Amino acid sequence: MGYALLAGAIAAEVAATTAMKYSDGFSRLWPSLLTALGYVVSFALLAQTLKTVGIGTAYAIWSGIGTATIAVIGLALFGEALTFTKVAGILLIVGGVVVLNLGGAH
């Protein structure tokens, strides 16, 4: 159940960060409200996750997968450039999360 909550926390964080881009520096009401709501939901779900998943593992997965997903969204929705450096960074993030999990996800 902890990892299902963590997946929800990641989804909420990604939605909030994407909405933040659309908020135009918090000058647009609805994207700004969605940003705030998304982060509240994300942190609430992350807090519940920490009841059953170790803090280091949970935070590594939450931040790593969230960062990699936002990088891909930046490419797909906002026309950000795909560079070797960006691809290498995303792969290193995902690899780091995998290595942390191989070290023991308790």
Coordinates of N, CA, C and O in Angstrom, one line a residue:
M1 N 0.8 -1.2 0.0 CA 0.0 0.0 0.0 C 0.9 1.3 0.0 O 0.5 2.3 -0.6
G2 N 2.0 1.2 0.7 CA 2.9 2.4 0.7 C 3.3 2.8 -0.6 O 3.4 4.0 -0.9
Y3 N 3.6 1.9 -1.5 CA 4.1 2.3 -2.8 C 3.0 2.8 -3.7 O 3.2 3.7 -4.6
A4 N 1.7 2.4 -3.5 CA 0.6 3.0 -4.2 C 0.4 4.4 -3.7 O 0.1 5.3 -4.6
L5 N 0.5 4.7 -2.4 CA 0.4 6.1 -1.9 C 1.6 6.9 -2.5 O 1.4 8.1 -2.9
L6 N 2.8 6.3 -2.6 CA 3.9 7.0 -3.2 C 3.6 7.4 -4.6 O 4.0 8.5 -5.1
A7 N 3.1 6.5 -5.4 CA 2.7 6.8 -6.8 C 1.7 7.9 -6.9 O 1.9 8.8 -7.7
G8 N 0.8 8.0 -6.0 CA -0.2 9.1 -5.9 C 0.5 10.4 -5.6 O 0.2 11.4 -6.2
A9 N 1.5 10.3 -4.6 CA 2.2 11.5 -4.3 C 3.1 12.0 -5.4 O 3.1 13.2 -5.7
I10 N 3.6 11.1 -6.2 CA 4.4 11.5 -7.4 C 3.5 12.2 -8.4 O 3.8 13.2 -9.0
A11 N 2.4 11.5 -8.7 CA 1.4 12.1 -9.7 C 0.9 13.5 -9.3 O 0.9 14.4 -10.1
A12 N 0.6 13.7 -8.0 CA 0.2 15.0 -7.5 C 1.3 16.0 -7.6 O 1.0 17.2 -8.0
E13 N 2.5 15.6 -7.3 CA 3.6 16.6 -7.4 C 3.9 16.9 -8.9 O 4.2 18.1 -9.2
V14 N 3.8 16.0 -9.8 CA 4.0 16.3 -11.2 C 2.9 17.2 -11.7 O 3.2 18.1 -12.5
A15 N 1.7 16.9 -11.3 CA 0.6 17.8 -11.8 C 0.8 19.2 -11.2 O 0.5 20.2 -11.9
A16 N 1.2 19.3 -10.0 CA 1.4 20.6 -9.3 C 2.5 21.4 -10.0 O 2.3 22.6 -10.3
T17 N 3.6 20.7 -10.3 CA 4.7 21.4 -11.0 C 4.3 21.8 -12.4 O 4.7 22.9 -12.8
T18 N 3.6 21.0 -13.1 CA 3.1 21.3 -14.4 C 2.2 22.5 -14.4 O 2.3 23.5 -15.2
A19 N 1.3 22.5 -13.4 CA 0.3 23.6 -13.2 C 1.1 24.9 -12.9 O 0.7 26.0 -13.4
M20 N 2.2 24.8 -12.2 CA 3.0 26.0 -11.8 C 3.5 26.6 -13.1 O 3.6 27.9 -13.2
K21 N 3.9 25.8 -14.1 CA 4.4 26.4 -15.3 C 3.3 27.2 -16.0 O 3.5 28.3 -16.5
Y22 N 2.0 26.7 -15.9 CA 0.9 27.4 -16.5 C 0.4 28.6 -15.7 O -0.4 29.4 -16.2
S23 N 0.9 28.7 -14.4 CA 0.4 29.7 -13.6 C 1.0 31.1 -13.9 O 0.5 32.1 -13.4
D24 N 2.0 31.1 -14.8 CA 2.6 32.3 -15.2 C 3.1 33.2 -14.0 O 2.7 34.3 -13.8
G25 N 3.9 32.5 -13.2 CA 4.4 33.2 -12.0 C 3.4 33.5 -10.9 O 3.4 34.5 -10.2
F26 N 2.4 32.6 -10.8 CA 1.3 32.7 -9.9 C 0.4 33.9 -10.2 O -0.3 34.4 -9.3
S27 N 0.4 34.3 -11.5 CA -0.5 35.4 -11.9 C -1.8 35.0 -12.4 O -2.7 35.8 -12.7
R28 N -2.0 33.7 -12.7 CA -3.2 33.1 -13.2 C -3.9 32.2 -12.1 O -3.2 31.4 -11.5
L29 N -5.1 32.5 -11.7 CA -5.8 31.9 -10.6 C -5.8 30.4 -10.6 O -5.4 29.8 -9.6
W30 N -6.5 29.8 -11.6 CA -6.7 28.4 -11.6 C -5.5 27.6 -11.6 O -5.4 26.6 -10.8
P31 N -4.5 27.8 -12.4 CA -3.3 27.1 -12.3 C -2.6 27.2 -11.0 O -2.0 26.3 -10.5
S32 N -2.7 28.4 -10.4 CA -2.0 28.7 -9.1 C -2.7 27.8 -8.0 O -2.0 27.3 -7.2
L33 N -4.0 27.8 -8.1 CA -4.8 27.0 -7.1 C -4.5 25.5 -7.3 O -4.3 24.8 -6.3
L34 N -4.4 25.1 -8.5 CA -4.1 23.7 -8.8 C -2.7 23.3 -8.3 O -2.4 22.2 -7.7
T35 N -1.7 24.3 -8.4 CA -0.4 24.1 -7.9 C -0.4 23.9 -6.4 O 0.2 22.9 -5.9
A36 N -1.1 24.7 -5.7 CA -1.2 24.6 -4.2 C -1.8 23.3 -3.8 O -1.3 22.6 -2.9
L37 N -3.0 23.0 -4.4 CA -3.7 21.8 -4.1 C -2.8 20.6 -4.4 O -2.8 19.6 -3.6
G38 N -2.2 20.5 -5.5 CA -1.3 19.4 -5.9 C -0.2 19.2 -4.9 O 0.1 18.0 -4.5
Y39 N 0.4 20.2 -4.4 CA 1.5 20.1 -3.4 C 1.0 19.6 -2.1 O 1.6 18.8 -1.4
V40 N -0.2 20.1 -1.7 CA -0.8 19.7 -0.4 C -1.1 18.2 -0.5 O -0.7 17.4 0.4
V41 N -1.7 17.7 -1.6 CA -2.0 16.3 -1.7 C -0.8 15.5 -1.8 O -0.7 14.4 -1.2
S42 N 0.2 16.0 -2.5 CA 1.5 15.2 -2.6 C 2.2 15.0 -1.3 O 2.6 13.9 -1.0
F43 N 2.3 16.1 -0.5 CA 2.9 16.0 0.8 C 2.1 15.1 1.8 O 2.7 14.4 2.6
A44 N 0.8 15.2 1.7 CA -0.1 14.4 2.5 C 0.1 12.9 2.2 O 0.3 12.1 3.1
L45 N 0.1 12.6 0.9 CA 0.4 11.2 0.5 C 1.8 10.7 0.8 O 2.0 9.6 1.3
L46 N 2.7 11.6 0.7 CA 4.1 11.2 1.0 C 4.2 11.0 2.5 O 4.9 10.0 2.9
A47 N 3.6 11.8 3.3 CA 3.6 11.6 4.8 C 3.0 10.2 5.1 O 3.5 9.5 6.0
Q48 N 1.9 9.8 4.5 CA 1.3 8.5 4.7 C 2.2 7.4 4.3 O 2.3 6.3 4.9
T49 N 2.9 7.6 3.1 CA 3.9 6.6 2.6 C 4.9 6.3 3.7 O 5.4 5.2 3.8
L50 N 5.4 7.3 4.4 CA 6.5 7.2 5.3 C 6.1 6.3 6.5 O 7.0 5.9 7.3
K51 N 4.9 5.9 6.7 CA 4.5 5.0 7.7 C 5.0 3.6 7.4 O 5.2 2.8 8.3
T52 N 5.1 3.3 6.1 CA 5.5 1.9 5.7 C 6.8 1.8 4.9 O 7.3 0.7 4.7
V53 N 7.2 2.9 4.3 CA 8.4 2.9 3.5 C 9.5 3.8 4.1 O 9.1 4.9 4.6
G54 N 10.7 3.4 4.1 CA 11.8 4.2 4.7 C 11.9 5.6 4.1 O 11.6 5.7 2.9
I55 N 12.3 6.5 4.9 CA 12.3 7.9 4.4 C 13.3 8.1 3.3 O 13.0 8.8 2.3
G56 N 14.4 7.5 3.3 CA 15.4 7.7 2.3 C 14.9 7.1 1.0 O 15.1 7.8 -0.1
T57 N 14.4 6.0 1.0 CA 13.9 5.3 -0.2 C 12.7 6.1 -0.7 O 12.6 6.4 -1.9
A58 N 11.7 6.4 0.1 CA 10.5 7.1 -0.3 C 10.9 8.5 -1.0 O 10.4 8.8 -2.0
Y59 N 11.8 9.2 -0.3 CA 12.1 10.6 -0.8 C 12.9 10.4 -2.1 O 12.7 11.2 -3.0
A60 N 13.8 9.5 -2.2 CA 14.6 9.3 -3.4 C 13.6 8.9 -4.6 O 13.8 9.5 -5.7
I61 N 12.7 8.1 -4.4 CA 11.8 7.7 -5.4 C 10.9 8.9 -5.8 O 10.7 9.2 -7.0
W62 N 10.3 9.6 -4.8 CA 9.4 10.7 -5.0 C 10.1 11.8 -5.8 O 9.6 12.3 -6.8
S63 N 11.3 12.2 -5.3 CA 12.0 13.3 -6.0 C 12.6 12.9 -7.3 O 12.5 13.6 -8.3
G64 N 13.2 11.7 -7.4 CA 13.8 11.2 -8.6 C 12.9 11.0 -9.7 O 13.1 11.5 -10.9
I65 N 11.8 10.2 -9.5 CA 10.8 9.9 -10.5 C 10.1 11.2 -10.9 O 9.8 11.5 -12.1
G66 N 9.8 12.0 -9.9 CA 9.1 13.3 -10.2 C 10.0 14.2 -11.1 O 9.5 14.8 -12.1
T67 N 11.3 14.3 -10.8 CA 12.2 15.1 -11.6 C 12.3 14.6 -13.0 O 12.2 15.4 -14.0
A68 N 12.5 13.3 -13.1 CA 12.6 12.7 -14.5 C 11.3 12.9 -15.3 O 11.3 13.2 -16.5
T69 N 10.1 12.7 -14.6 CA 8.9 12.9 -15.3 C 8.7 14.4 -15.8 O 8.2 14.6 -16.9
I70 N 9.0 15.3 -14.9 CA 8.9 16.7 -15.3 C 9.8 17.0 -16.4 O 9.5 17.8 -17.3
A71 N 11.0 16.5 -16.4 CA 11.9 16.7 -17.6 C 11.3 16.2 -18.9 O 11.4 16.9 -19.9
V72 N 10.7 15.1 -18.8 CA 10.0 14.5 -20.0 C 8.8 15.4 -20.4 O 8.6 15.7 -21.6
I73 N 8.1 15.9 -19.5 CA 6.9 16.8 -19.7 C 7.4 18.1 -20.4 O 6.8 18.6 -21.3
G74 N 8.6 18.6 -19.8 CA 9.2 19.8 -20.4 C 9.5 19.6 -21.9 O 9.3 20.5 -22.7
L75 N 10.0 18.4 -22.2 CA 10.2 18.1 -23.6 C 9.0 18.0 -24.5 O 8.9 18.6 -25.5
A76 N 8.0 17.3 -23.9 CA 6.8 17.0 -24.7 C 5.8 18.2 -24.8 O 5.2 18.4 -25.9
L77 N 5.6 18.9 -23.7 CA 4.6 19.9 -23.7 C 5.1 21.3 -23.9 O 4.4 22.2 -24.4
F78 N 6.4 21.6 -23.5 CA 6.9 22.9 -23.5 C 8.0 23.1 -24.5 O 8.7 24.2 -24.5
G79 N 8.3 22.1 -25.3 CA 9.3 22.3 -26.4 C 10.7 22.4 -25.9 O 11.5 23.0 -26.6
E80 N 11.0 22.0 -24.7 CA 12.4 22.1 -24.3 C 13.3 21.2 -25.1 O 12.9 20.1 -25.6
A81 N 14.5 21.6 -25.2 CA 15.5 20.9 -26.1 C 15.9 19.6 -25.4 O 16.1 19.5 -24.2
L82 N 16.1 18.5 -26.3 CA 16.6 17.3 -25.8 C 18.1 17.2 -26.1 O 18.5 17.2 -27.3
T83 N 18.9 17.2 -25.1 CA 20.3 17.2 -25.3 C 20.9 16.0 -24.6 O 20.2 15.3 -23.8
F84 N 22.1 15.6 -25.0 CA 22.8 14.5 -24.4 C 22.9 14.6 -22.9 O 22.6 13.7 -22.2
T85 N 23.2 15.8 -22.5 CA 23.3 16.1 -21.0 C 22.0 15.9 -20.3 O 22.0 15.3 -19.2
K86 N 20.9 16.3 -20.9 CA 19.6 16.1 -20.2 C 19.3 14.6 -20.2 O 18.8 14.1 -19.1
V87 N 19.5 13.9 -21.3 CA 19.2 12.5 -21.3 C 20.1 11.8 -20.2 O 19.6 10.9 -19.5
A88 N 21.4 12.1 -20.2 CA 22.3 11.5 -19.2 C 21.8 11.8 -17.8 O 21.9 10.9 -16.9
G89 N 21.4 13.0 -17.5 CA 20.9 13.4 -16.2 C 19.7 12.6 -15.8 O 19.6 12.1 -14.6
I90 N 18.7 12.4 -16.7 CA 17.5 11.6 -16.4 C 17.9 10.2 -16.1 O 17.4 9.6 -15.2
L91 N 18.8 9.6 -16.9 CA 19.2 8.3 -16.7 C 20.0 8.1 -15.4 O 19.8 7.1 -14.7
L92 N 20.8 9.1 -15.0 CA 21.5 9.0 -13.7 C 20.5 9.1 -12.6 O 20.6 8.4 -11.5
I93 N 19.4 9.9 -12.7 CA 18.4 10.0 -11.6 C 17.7 8.7 -11.5 O 17.6 8.1 -10.4
V94 N 17.2 8.1 -12.6 CA 16.5 6.8 -12.5 C 17.5 5.7 -12.0 O 17.1 4.9 -11.2
G95 N 18.7 5.7 -12.5 CA 19.7 4.7 -12.0 C 19.9 4.9 -10.5 O 20.0 3.9 -9.8
G96 N 20.0 6.1 -10.0 CA 20.2 6.3 -8.6 C 19.1 5.8 -7.7 O 19.3 5.1 -6.7
V97 N 17.9 6.0 -8.2 CA 16.7 5.4 -7.5 C 16.7 3.9 -7.5 O 16.5 3.3 -6.5
V98 N 17.1 3.3 -8.6 CA 17.2 1.8 -8.7 C 18.3 1.3 -7.7 O 18.0 0.4 -7.0
V99 N 19.4 2.0 -7.7 CA 20.5 1.5 -6.8 C 20.1 1.6 -5.4 O 20.3 0.7 -4.6
L100 N 19.4 2.7 -5.0 CA 18.9 2.9 -3.6 C 18.0 1.7 -3.3 O 18.0 1.2 -2.2
N101 N 17.1 1.4 -4.2 CA 16.2 0.3 -3.9 C 16.9 -1.1 -3.8 O 16.5 -1.9 -3.1
L102 N 17.9 -1.3 -4.6 CA 18.6 -2.5 -4.5 C 19.4 -2.7 -3.2 O 19.6 -3.8 -2.7
G103 N 19.7 -1.5 -2.6 CA 20.4 -1.5 -1.3 C 19.5 -1.8 -0.2 O 19.9 -1.9 1.0
G104 N 18.2 -1.9 -0.4 CA 17.3 -2.3 0.7 C 16.2 -1.2 0.8 O 16.5 -0.1 1.2
A105 N 15.0 -1.5 0.5 CA 13.9 -0.6 0.5 C 13.1 -0.6 1.8 O 11.9 -0.5 1.8
H106 N 13.8 -0.7 2.9 CA 13.0 -0.7 4.2 C 13.1 0.5 4.9 O 13.9 1.2 5.1

